[in-house]
Structure formats: C-alpha cells, structure tokens
Coordinates of C-alpha atoms in Angstrom, one line a residue:
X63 CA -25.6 -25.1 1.3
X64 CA -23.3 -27.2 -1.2
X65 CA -20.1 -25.6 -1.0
X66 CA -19.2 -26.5 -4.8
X67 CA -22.8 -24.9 -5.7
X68 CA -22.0 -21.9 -4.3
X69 CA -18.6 -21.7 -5.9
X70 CA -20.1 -22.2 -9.3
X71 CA -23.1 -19.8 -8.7
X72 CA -20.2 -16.9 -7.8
X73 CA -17.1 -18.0 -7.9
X74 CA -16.9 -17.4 -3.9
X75 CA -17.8 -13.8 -4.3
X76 CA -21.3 -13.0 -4.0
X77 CA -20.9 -11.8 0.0
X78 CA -18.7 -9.2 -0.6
X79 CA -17.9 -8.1 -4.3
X80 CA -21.6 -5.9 -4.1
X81 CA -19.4 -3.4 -1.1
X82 CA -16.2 -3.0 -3.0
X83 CA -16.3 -4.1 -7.1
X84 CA -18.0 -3.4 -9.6
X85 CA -20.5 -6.8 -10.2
X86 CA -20.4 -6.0 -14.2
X87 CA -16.6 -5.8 -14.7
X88 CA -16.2 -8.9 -12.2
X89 CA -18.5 -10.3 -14.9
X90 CA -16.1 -9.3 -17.7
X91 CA -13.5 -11.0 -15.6
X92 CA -15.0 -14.1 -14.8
X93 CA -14.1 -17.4 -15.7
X94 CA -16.7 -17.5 -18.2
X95 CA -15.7 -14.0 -19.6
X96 CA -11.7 -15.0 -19.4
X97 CA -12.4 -18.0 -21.5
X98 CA -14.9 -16.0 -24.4
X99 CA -12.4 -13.8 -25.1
X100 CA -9.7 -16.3 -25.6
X101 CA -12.1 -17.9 -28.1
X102 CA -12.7 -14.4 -29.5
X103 CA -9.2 -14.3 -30.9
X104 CA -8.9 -18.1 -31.7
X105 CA -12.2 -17.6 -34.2
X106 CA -10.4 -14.3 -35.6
X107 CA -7.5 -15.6 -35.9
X108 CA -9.1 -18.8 -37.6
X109 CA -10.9 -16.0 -40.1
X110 CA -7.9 -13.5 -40.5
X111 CA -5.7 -16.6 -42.0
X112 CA -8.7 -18.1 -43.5
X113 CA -8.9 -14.2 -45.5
X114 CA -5.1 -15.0 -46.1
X115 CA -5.6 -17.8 -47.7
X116 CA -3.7 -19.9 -45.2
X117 CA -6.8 -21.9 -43.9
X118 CA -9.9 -23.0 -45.7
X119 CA -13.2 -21.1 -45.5
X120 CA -15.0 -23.8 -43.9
X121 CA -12.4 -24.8 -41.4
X122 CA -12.6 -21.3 -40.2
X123 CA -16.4 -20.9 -40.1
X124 CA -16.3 -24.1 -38.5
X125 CA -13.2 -23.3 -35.4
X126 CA -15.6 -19.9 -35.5
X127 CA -18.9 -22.3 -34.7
X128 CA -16.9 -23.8 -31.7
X129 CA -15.8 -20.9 -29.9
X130 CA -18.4 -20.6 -27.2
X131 CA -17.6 -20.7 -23.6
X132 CA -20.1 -22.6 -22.6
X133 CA -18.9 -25.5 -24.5
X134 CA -16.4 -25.8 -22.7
X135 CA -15.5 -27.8 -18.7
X136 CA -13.9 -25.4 -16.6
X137 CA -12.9 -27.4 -14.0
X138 CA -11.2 -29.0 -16.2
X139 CA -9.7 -26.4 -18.2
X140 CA -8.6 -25.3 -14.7
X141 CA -7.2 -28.5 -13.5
X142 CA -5.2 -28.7 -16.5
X143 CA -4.0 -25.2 -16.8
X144 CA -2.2 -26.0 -13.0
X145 CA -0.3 -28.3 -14.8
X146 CA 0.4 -26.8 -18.0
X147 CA 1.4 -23.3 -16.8
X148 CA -1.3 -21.4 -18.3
X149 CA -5.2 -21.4 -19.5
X150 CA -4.6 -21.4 -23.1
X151 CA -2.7 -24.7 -23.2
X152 CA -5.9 -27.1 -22.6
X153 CA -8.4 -24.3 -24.0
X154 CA -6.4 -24.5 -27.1
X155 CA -6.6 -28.7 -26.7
X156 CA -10.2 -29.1 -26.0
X157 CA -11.2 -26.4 -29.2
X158 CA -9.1 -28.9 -31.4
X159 CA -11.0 -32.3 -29.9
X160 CA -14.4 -30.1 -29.9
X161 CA -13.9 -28.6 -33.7
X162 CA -12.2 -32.2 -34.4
X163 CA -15.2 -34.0 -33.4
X164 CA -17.8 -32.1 -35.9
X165 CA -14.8 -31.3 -38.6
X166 CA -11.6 -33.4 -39.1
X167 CA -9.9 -30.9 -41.4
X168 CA -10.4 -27.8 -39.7
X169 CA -9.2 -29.3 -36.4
X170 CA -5.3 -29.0 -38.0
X171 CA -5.9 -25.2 -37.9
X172 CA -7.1 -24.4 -34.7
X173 CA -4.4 -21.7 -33.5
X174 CA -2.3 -21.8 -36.3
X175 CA 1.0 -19.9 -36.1
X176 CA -0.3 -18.5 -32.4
X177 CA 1.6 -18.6 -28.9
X178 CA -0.5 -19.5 -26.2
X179 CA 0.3 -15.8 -24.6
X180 CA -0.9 -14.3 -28.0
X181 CA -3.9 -15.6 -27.2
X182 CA -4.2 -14.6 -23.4
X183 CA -2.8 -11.0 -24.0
X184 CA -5.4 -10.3 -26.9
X185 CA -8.2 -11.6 -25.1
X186 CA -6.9 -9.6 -21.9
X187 CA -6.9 -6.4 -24.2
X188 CA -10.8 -7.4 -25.3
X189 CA -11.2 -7.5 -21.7
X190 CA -9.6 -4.2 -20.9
X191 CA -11.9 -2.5 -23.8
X192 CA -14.9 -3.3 -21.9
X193 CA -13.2 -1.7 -18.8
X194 CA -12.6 1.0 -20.7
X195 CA -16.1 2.2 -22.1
X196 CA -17.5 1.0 -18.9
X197 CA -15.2 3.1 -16.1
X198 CA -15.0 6.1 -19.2
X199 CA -19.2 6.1 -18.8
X200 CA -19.2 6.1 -15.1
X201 CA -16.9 9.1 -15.2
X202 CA -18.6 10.8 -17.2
X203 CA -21.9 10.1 -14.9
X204 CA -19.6 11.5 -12.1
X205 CA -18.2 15.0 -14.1
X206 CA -22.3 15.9 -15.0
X207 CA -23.1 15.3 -10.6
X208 CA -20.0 18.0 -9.7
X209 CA -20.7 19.9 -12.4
X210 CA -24.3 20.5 -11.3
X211 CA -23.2 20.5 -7.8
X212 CA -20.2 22.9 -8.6
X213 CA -22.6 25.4 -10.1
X214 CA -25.6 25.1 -7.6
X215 CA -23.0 25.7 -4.7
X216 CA -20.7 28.3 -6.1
X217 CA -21.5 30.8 -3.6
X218 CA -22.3 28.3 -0.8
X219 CA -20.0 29.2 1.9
X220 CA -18.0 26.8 4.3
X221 CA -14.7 26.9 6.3
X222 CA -12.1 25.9 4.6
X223 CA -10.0 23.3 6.5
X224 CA -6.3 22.3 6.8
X225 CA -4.5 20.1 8.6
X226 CA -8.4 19.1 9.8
X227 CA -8.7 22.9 11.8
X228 CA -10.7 25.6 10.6
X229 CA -8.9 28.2 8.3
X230 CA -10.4 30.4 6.0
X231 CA -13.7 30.2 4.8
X232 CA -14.1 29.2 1.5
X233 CA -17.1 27.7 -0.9
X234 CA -19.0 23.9 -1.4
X235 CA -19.1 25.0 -4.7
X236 CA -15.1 25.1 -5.1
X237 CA -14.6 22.0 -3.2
X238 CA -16.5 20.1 -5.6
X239 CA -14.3 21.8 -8.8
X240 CA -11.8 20.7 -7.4
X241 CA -13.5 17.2 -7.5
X242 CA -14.9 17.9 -10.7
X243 CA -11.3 18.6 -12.4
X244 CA -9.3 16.0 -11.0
X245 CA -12.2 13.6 -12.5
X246 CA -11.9 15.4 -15.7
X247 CA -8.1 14.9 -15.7
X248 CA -8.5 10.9 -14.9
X249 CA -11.6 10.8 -17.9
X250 CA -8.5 12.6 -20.5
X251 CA -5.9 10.0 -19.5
X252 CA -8.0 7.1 -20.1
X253 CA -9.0 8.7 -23.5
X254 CA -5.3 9.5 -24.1
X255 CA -3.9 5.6 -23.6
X256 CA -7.1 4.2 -25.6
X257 CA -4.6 3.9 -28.7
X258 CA -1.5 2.6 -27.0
X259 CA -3.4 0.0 -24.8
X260 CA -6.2 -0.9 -27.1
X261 CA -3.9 -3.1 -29.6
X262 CA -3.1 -7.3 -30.8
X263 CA -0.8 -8.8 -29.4
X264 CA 0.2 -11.2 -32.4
X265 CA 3.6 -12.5 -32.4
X266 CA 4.2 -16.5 -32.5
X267 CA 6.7 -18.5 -30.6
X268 CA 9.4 -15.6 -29.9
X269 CA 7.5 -12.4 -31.7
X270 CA 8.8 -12.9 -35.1
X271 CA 5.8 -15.1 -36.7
X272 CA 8.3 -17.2 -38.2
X273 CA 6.1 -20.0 -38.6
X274 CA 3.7 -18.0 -41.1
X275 CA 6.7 -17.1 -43.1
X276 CA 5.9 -13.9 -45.5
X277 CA 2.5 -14.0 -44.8
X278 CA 2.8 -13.1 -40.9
X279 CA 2.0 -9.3 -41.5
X280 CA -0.8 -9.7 -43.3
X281 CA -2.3 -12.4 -41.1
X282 CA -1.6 -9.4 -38.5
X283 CA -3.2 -7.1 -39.9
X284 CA -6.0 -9.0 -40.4
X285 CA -6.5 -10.2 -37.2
X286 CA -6.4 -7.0 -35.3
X287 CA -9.1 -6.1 -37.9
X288 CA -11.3 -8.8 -37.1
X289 CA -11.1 -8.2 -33.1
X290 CA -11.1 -4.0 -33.7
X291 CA -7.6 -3.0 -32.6
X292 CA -4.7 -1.6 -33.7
X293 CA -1.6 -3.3 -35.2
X294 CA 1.6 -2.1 -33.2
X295 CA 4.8 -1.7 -34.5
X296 CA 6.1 -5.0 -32.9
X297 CA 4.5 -8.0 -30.9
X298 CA 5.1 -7.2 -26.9
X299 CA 5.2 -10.2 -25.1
X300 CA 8.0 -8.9 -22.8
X301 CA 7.1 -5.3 -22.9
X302 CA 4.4 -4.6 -20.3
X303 CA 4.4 -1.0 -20.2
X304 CA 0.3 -0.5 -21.9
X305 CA -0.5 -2.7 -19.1
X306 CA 1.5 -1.4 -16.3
X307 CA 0.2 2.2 -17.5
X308 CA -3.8 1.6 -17.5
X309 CA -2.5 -0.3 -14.0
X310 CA -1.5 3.5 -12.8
X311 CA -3.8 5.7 -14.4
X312 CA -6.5 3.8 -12.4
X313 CA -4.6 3.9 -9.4
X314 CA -4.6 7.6 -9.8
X315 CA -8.1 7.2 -10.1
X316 CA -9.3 5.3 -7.3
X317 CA -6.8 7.6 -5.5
X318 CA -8.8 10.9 -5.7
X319 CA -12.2 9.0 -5.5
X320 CA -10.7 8.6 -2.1
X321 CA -9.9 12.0 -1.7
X322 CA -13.7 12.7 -2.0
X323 CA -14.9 9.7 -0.4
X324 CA -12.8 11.3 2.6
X325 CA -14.0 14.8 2.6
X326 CA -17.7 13.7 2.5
X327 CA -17.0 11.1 5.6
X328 CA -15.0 14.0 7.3
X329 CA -18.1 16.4 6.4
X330 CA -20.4 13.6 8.1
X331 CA -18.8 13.7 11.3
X332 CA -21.7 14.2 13.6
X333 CA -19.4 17.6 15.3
X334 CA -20.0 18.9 11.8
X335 CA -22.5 17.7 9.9
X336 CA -22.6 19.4 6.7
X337 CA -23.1 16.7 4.3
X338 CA -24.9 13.0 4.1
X339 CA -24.7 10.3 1.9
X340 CA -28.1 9.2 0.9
X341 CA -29.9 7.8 3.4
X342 CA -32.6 4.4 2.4
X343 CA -33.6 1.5 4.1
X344 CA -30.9 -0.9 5.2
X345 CA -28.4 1.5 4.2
X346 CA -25.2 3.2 6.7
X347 CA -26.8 1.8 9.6
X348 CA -25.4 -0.2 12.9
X349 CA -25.9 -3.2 14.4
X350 CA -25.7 -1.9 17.7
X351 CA -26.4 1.8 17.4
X352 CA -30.0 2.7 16.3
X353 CA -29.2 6.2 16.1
X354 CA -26.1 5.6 13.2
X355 CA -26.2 6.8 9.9
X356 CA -22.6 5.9 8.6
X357 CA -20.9 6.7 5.7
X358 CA -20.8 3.1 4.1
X359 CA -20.0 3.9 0.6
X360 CA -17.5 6.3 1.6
X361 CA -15.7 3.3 3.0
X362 CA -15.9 1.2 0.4
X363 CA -14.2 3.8 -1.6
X364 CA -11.4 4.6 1.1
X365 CA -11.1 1.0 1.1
X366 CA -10.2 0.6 -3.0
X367 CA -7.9 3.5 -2.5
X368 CA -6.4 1.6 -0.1
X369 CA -6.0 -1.7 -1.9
X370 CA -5.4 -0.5 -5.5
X371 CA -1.6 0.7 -4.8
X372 CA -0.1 -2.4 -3.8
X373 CA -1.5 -3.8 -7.0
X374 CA -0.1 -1.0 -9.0
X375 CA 3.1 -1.7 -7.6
X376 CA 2.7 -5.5 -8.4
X377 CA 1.8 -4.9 -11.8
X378 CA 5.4 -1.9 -12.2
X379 CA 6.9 -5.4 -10.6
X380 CA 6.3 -7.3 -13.1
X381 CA 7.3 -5.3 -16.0
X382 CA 11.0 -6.9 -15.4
X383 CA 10.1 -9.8 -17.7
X384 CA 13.1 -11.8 -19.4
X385 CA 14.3 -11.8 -22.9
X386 CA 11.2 -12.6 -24.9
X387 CA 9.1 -14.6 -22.7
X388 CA 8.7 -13.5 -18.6
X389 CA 9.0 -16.6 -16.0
X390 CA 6.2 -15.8 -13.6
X391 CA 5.8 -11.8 -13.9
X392 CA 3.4 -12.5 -16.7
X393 CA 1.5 -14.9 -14.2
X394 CA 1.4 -12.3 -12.2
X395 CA -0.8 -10.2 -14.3
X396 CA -3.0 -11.8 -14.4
X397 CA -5.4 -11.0 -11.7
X398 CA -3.8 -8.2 -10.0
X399 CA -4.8 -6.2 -13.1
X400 CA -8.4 -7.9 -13.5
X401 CA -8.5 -6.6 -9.5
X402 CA -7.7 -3.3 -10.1
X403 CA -10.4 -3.0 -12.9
X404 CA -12.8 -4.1 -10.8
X405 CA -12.1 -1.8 -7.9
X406 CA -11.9 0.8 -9.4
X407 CA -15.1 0.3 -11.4
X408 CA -16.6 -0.1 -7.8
X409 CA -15.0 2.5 -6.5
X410 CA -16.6 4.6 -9.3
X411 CA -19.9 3.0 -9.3
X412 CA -19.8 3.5 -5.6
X413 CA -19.3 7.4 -5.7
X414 CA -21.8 8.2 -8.1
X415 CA -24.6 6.6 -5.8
X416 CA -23.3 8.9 -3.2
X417 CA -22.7 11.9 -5.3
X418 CA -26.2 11.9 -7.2
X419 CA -28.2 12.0 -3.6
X420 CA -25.7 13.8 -1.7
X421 CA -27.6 15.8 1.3
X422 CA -25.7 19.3 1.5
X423 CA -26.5 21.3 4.6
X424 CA -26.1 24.9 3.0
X425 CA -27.0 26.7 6.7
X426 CA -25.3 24.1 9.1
X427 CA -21.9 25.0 6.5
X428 CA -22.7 28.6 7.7
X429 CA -23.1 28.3 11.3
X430 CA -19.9 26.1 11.7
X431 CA -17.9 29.4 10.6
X432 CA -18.9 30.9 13.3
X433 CA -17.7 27.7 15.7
X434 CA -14.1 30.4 16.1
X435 CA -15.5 33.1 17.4
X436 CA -13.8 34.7 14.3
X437 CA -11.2 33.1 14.6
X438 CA -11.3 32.0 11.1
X439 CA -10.9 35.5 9.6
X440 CA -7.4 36.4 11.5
X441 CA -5.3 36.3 7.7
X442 CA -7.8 38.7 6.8
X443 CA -7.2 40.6 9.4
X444 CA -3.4 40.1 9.3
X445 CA -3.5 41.2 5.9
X446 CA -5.3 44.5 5.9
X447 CA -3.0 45.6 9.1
X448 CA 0.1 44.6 7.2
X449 CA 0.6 47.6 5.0
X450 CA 0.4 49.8 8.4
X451 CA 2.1 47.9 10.5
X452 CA 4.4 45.6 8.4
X453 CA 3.6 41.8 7.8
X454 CA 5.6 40.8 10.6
X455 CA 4.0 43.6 13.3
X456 CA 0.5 42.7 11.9
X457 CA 0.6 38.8 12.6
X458 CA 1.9 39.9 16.1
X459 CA -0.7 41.9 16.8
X460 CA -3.9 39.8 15.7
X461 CA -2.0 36.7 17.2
X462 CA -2.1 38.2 20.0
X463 CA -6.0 39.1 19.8
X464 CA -6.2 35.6 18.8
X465 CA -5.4 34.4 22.0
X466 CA -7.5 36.7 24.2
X467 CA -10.3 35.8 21.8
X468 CA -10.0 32.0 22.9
X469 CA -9.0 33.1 26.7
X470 CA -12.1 35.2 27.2
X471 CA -14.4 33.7 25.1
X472 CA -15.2 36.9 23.0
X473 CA -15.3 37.5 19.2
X474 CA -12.2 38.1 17.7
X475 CA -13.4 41.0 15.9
X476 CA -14.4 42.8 19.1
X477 CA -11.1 42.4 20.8
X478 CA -9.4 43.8 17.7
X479 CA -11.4 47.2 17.7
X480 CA -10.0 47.5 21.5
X481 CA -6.7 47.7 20.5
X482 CA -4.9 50.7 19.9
X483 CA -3.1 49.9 16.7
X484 CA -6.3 48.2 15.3
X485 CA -8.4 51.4 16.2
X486 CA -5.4 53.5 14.6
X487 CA -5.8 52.0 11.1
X488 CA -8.9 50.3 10.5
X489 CA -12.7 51.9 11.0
X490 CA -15.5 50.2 12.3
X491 CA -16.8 49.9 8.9
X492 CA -13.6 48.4 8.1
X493 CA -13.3 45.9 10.6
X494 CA -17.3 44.1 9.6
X495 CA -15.8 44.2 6.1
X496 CA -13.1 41.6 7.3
X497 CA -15.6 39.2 9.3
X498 CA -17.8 38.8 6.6
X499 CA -17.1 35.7 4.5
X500 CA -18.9 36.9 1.5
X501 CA -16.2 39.4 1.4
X502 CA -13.4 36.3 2.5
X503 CA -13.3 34.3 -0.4
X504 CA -10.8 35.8 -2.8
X505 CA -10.8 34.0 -6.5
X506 CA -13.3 31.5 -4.8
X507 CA -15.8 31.9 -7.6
X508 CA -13.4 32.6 -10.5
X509 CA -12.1 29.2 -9.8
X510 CA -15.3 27.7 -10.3
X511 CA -16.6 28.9 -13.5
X512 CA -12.8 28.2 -15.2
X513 CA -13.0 24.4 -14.0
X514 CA -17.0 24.6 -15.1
X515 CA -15.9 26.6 -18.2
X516 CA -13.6 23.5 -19.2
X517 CA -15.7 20.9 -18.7
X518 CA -18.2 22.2 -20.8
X519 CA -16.0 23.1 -23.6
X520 CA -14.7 19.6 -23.2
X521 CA -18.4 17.9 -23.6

C-alpha cells in the first residue's frame, strides 16, 4: 500500500487508535477538526466586528463563506506552519488569498485585531466542548451500568481482598459503589470546571486589544457570543491553569477507570474466576493458546491509566509560560492535551463495553470464601472473644488457631470450639454465628443504598 495514502486515509492511526482512543474524539482532534475550529473563530470573529460595526456586512458573510476546512491544503498548511512557528500563521494567509480571490475588500479583514494564539486557544476550547459533552455522556452511560449492578448485587457475597489475600468477606454489590461513586465524583468535577474552562480567549498582540481601541470589549463580547462561551475577566495567553485543570481531572479519571479495569482482570484470574468480560468472536483471545479468554479491554484501560500521568505532568509543565507569550510550553500543549482527551474518552468508551456485559459468577464468589478453611472469619472471631479475653489475649488465641487450622488442614471454626478459652465464652450457637458471612458484613449494605441513594438524587 501507498504509504502517503495511508497517512491521509488515518493520519497513521488506524492500527492501533480502535484498542486505546476513543475514534470520535481522535476525530474532533484531527487535522481536519484542528483546522474547522480555527475557522470557527475566524468567521465569528469576522461577524462579532462585522455586529460592531468595524467590518462590513458582506466582508464578513463573505470571510464566513470561506471558512471550510476542506478548502484548504494541509500539507501545506503543515509545511508552512514548521516554519512559521504555528498553524494559524499560514491558515490565517491562505483564508486572506482564498476570501481575496472571490472578494477583494473583505480580504483586509480577515483576523482583524486577533493574535494567531487567540485563534488556536479558542478553537482548542471548541474542541475541548466537544470532549466535554462526549466523556460527560459516557459517564453517565457508566454511573446507570454500576448503579444497576450495585443494586442487583447488594447482597452478593465475596471475599474481600487486601494486599491481594483473602480478608473479610464483603459484597459485589459494594465493590461496584465504590465504582459507582468515584465515577459520580469524576462526572461533578467535569460539570464543576464547565464554566471556568469553557471561555474566549480574545486578547490581541499582548492581551490588551489595543489595536481595536474602545471597541475591544464589545468586539469581546460579541465574539464569545457568536462561538457560545463565556467572556473572562482577562485574556489568558500565559495563564494555563483551565487547561492544566481539565488535564488533571481526566487524569483522575482514567486513574480509577484503572482501578476497575484492575479488579475485573484480578477477578478474571483463572485461580478465581468470579467475573468475565464479555466474551464474542475475535475478542480476548490468543494466538497461541486456544483455551484463553483474556481481559483485552481491561488492558487497554490499565494501559491509559498508565500513559495519561506523564501527560498530566507535561501539561502542569507547561503552565511556567513567560511574561505574556510562553516560548515552547504553549507548543507543548498542544497534543499532549488532545492525547489525554482521547485516552481517556477510550478509556471510558472501553469500560462501558465491559461493564454493560460483564459475566458475574454469584456462586463461584461464594465458594472462594470458603478457599480458608475459615480463615477468612478470624477478626470476627477476634472480636467477639475480645471483650472476655481482652483485644490483645483474643488475637493471641485465634492466631494461634489460625495456624493449626492451616497446619492440619481443618476448619478454623472447629479448632476454635477445642479450645478451652473459646469453649469458656462462646456457645456452639455462637461460634456458626461468626462463620457465616451473611452475618460478616457489617455496614456492607448501608453503604450501598447511600452511594445508590445519591446518585439518584443526583439524576
């Protein structure tokens, strides 16, 4: 194959961005979508001043005809912009020749009173809304699939792991609040830096609009009405705090994505077996192995939650940006951020296909509590000799149980009731009550229906 075709078709992507981005907000970041939203502005920019009276009607109407991406060369747009520092420069050259060519006049007006940055960081911020209502809709997809699965598995009982060992048991149900309400948290701080984030940036040569005199605020104002955002106090070419801020609250993101994408592949182990990501042709298989079934979009997840915090930590990099114009921390924006975006709109993406056919294995989750022997209920047991014997006695004594259990290969519960101070303070009765996980699970449920009780008082 042509190497150049294949570079137009995808840009060099098409082999891997399907395992690891999300295809529709690579789209929003493609060459083709960078470009449109740069001409976004221009045309509102060209109407705002036209509303101003600062450029005539039909020069505007015809700067707005011309904005179209596909007008326009991108390999040459892109071997100018090596040389000129940025993509503006030529974009904003070759709209002048194009609106030049079919209107003389108007061609004086193209960008008028606009920094080449002004028109980058706008069209960035168009970008970034499109993120937004895109990543906000898949987390919302993701609360309603833990919700559900919170509620159907409230009472489904598990072991409860730490440090990767058996500890208490505890419920599916309250593993996937726990999912459920650090999702809801990520969906609330997206929603809560919508109105810092979402705004112009509008500021001229140094951020005063000097060259539109008087009329600079209202041009402003007009613009960021004609693109939908809001007007901030001040222009922020040097001041990359919205950016660097949507940069972390994504990172956060992707990073408990990751959390769950590692507690289903950990559930998937074969030794334990209690979930499985949706199984369909062509899909978690091995090249080698007939038998595998692997957890593929698991990985893809661990491997966004991987990648996405070195780009975070590019993008708090580059906030150190000199006097009013940064000398290559603003470059560097600009596709660390578009990669974050799209990572961790695959990363979202990813885990909804997972979570909306996730197989749960409500009696294997049973049987594995019993892998210890009962074993798994010695704080319980600790606990209800404690008052008798004191906390420090107690652990002694079912410690030491503990180890006979393991060394003799009996129940834990039936080497307790052969020891004396075990048979002095606890009935038989007494002793079932403690090995029965039902009975285990302390504010298990309550937990559940207060993250469940949110969420829908939130929707």
């Amino acid at each position: 194959m042509d190497e150049g075709k294949s570079r137009a078709r995808g840009n060099g992507r098409e082999l891997l961005d399907p395992l690891f981005v999300s295809v529709r907000l690579r789209e929003v970041f493609s060459d083709h979508g960078r470009l449109q939203a740069m001409l976004e502005v221009e045309a509102a920019l060209a109407r705002a001043e036209a509303r101003c009276g600062i450029v005539p009607a039909a020069a505007a109407a015809a700067i707005a005809a011309c904005c179209r991406a596909e007008a326009f060369d991108v390999g040459q747009l892109a071997e100018a912009a090596g040389r000129a520092g940025n993509p503006a420069i030529p974009l904003v050259m070759a709209l002048t020749a194009l609106v030049g060519d079919r209107n003389a006049e108007a061609a004086a007006f193209v960008h008028w009173g606009a920094t080449s940055q002004d028109v980058m960081d706008s069209g960035l911020i168009l970008q970034l809304r499109e993120v937004l209502r895109h990543i906000e809709g898949g987390l919302e997809q993701l609360s309603g699939l833990l919700a559900d699965m919170a509620e159907r598995h409230r009472g489904t009982l598990i072991a409860g792991r730490t440090w990767l060992q058996q500890a208490q048991p505890s419920t599916f149900g309250l593993k996937a609040a726990g999912w459920l309400s650090a999702n809801e948290r990520h969906r609330a701080r997206l929603a809560e830096i919508r109105p810092r984030l979402l705004v112009l940036q509008f500021g001229g040569a140094v951020g005063t609009l000097a060259s539109l005199g008087e009329r600079g605020m209202a041009v402003a104002a007009a613009l960021a009405e004609e693109l939908g955002l809001a007007l901030p106090d001040l222009p922020w070419h040097s001041q990359r705090d919205r950016l660097a801020e949507l940069a972390a609250v994504l990172g956060l993101l992707v990073g408990s994505l990751g959390k769950v994408a590692r507690d289903i592949s950990l559930l998937m182990q074969t030794e334990v077996g209690e979930v499985f990501e949706p199984a369909g042709p062509g899909r978690g298989g091995s090249s080698a192995m007939p038998h595998k079934r692997n957890p593929v979009a698991s990985a893809s997840v661990l491997a966004a939650a991987i990648r996405v915090p070195g780009l975070v930590s590019t993008m708090l990099a580059a906030m150190i940006q000199e006097h009013e114009r940064g000398l290559g921390n603003w470059l560097a924006e600009w596709e660390t951020l578009p990669e974050i975006c799209v990572l961790a709109g695959g990363a979202v993406e990813q885990m909804a296909a997972v979570l909306e056919g996730l197989e749960i294995d409500a009696e294997r989750m049973r049987d594995n509590i019993g892998l210890t022997h009962g074993l798994i209920f010695s704080a319980s047991a600790a606990m209800a000799l404690a008052p008798h014997l004191g906390a420090r006695a107690a652990h002694a004594v079912v410690e030491d149980c503990s180890r006979r259990a393991i060394a003799e290969d009996r129940e834990l519960r039936d080497v307790l009731a052969g020891h004396p101070a075990v048979r002095a303070h606890l009935t038989e009765a007494g002793l079932d009550a403690l090995f029965d996980p039902a009975k285990s699970l302390g504010l298990a449920g309550v937990y559940v229906d207060r993250v469940l009780a949110a969420w829908r008082e939130r929707r």
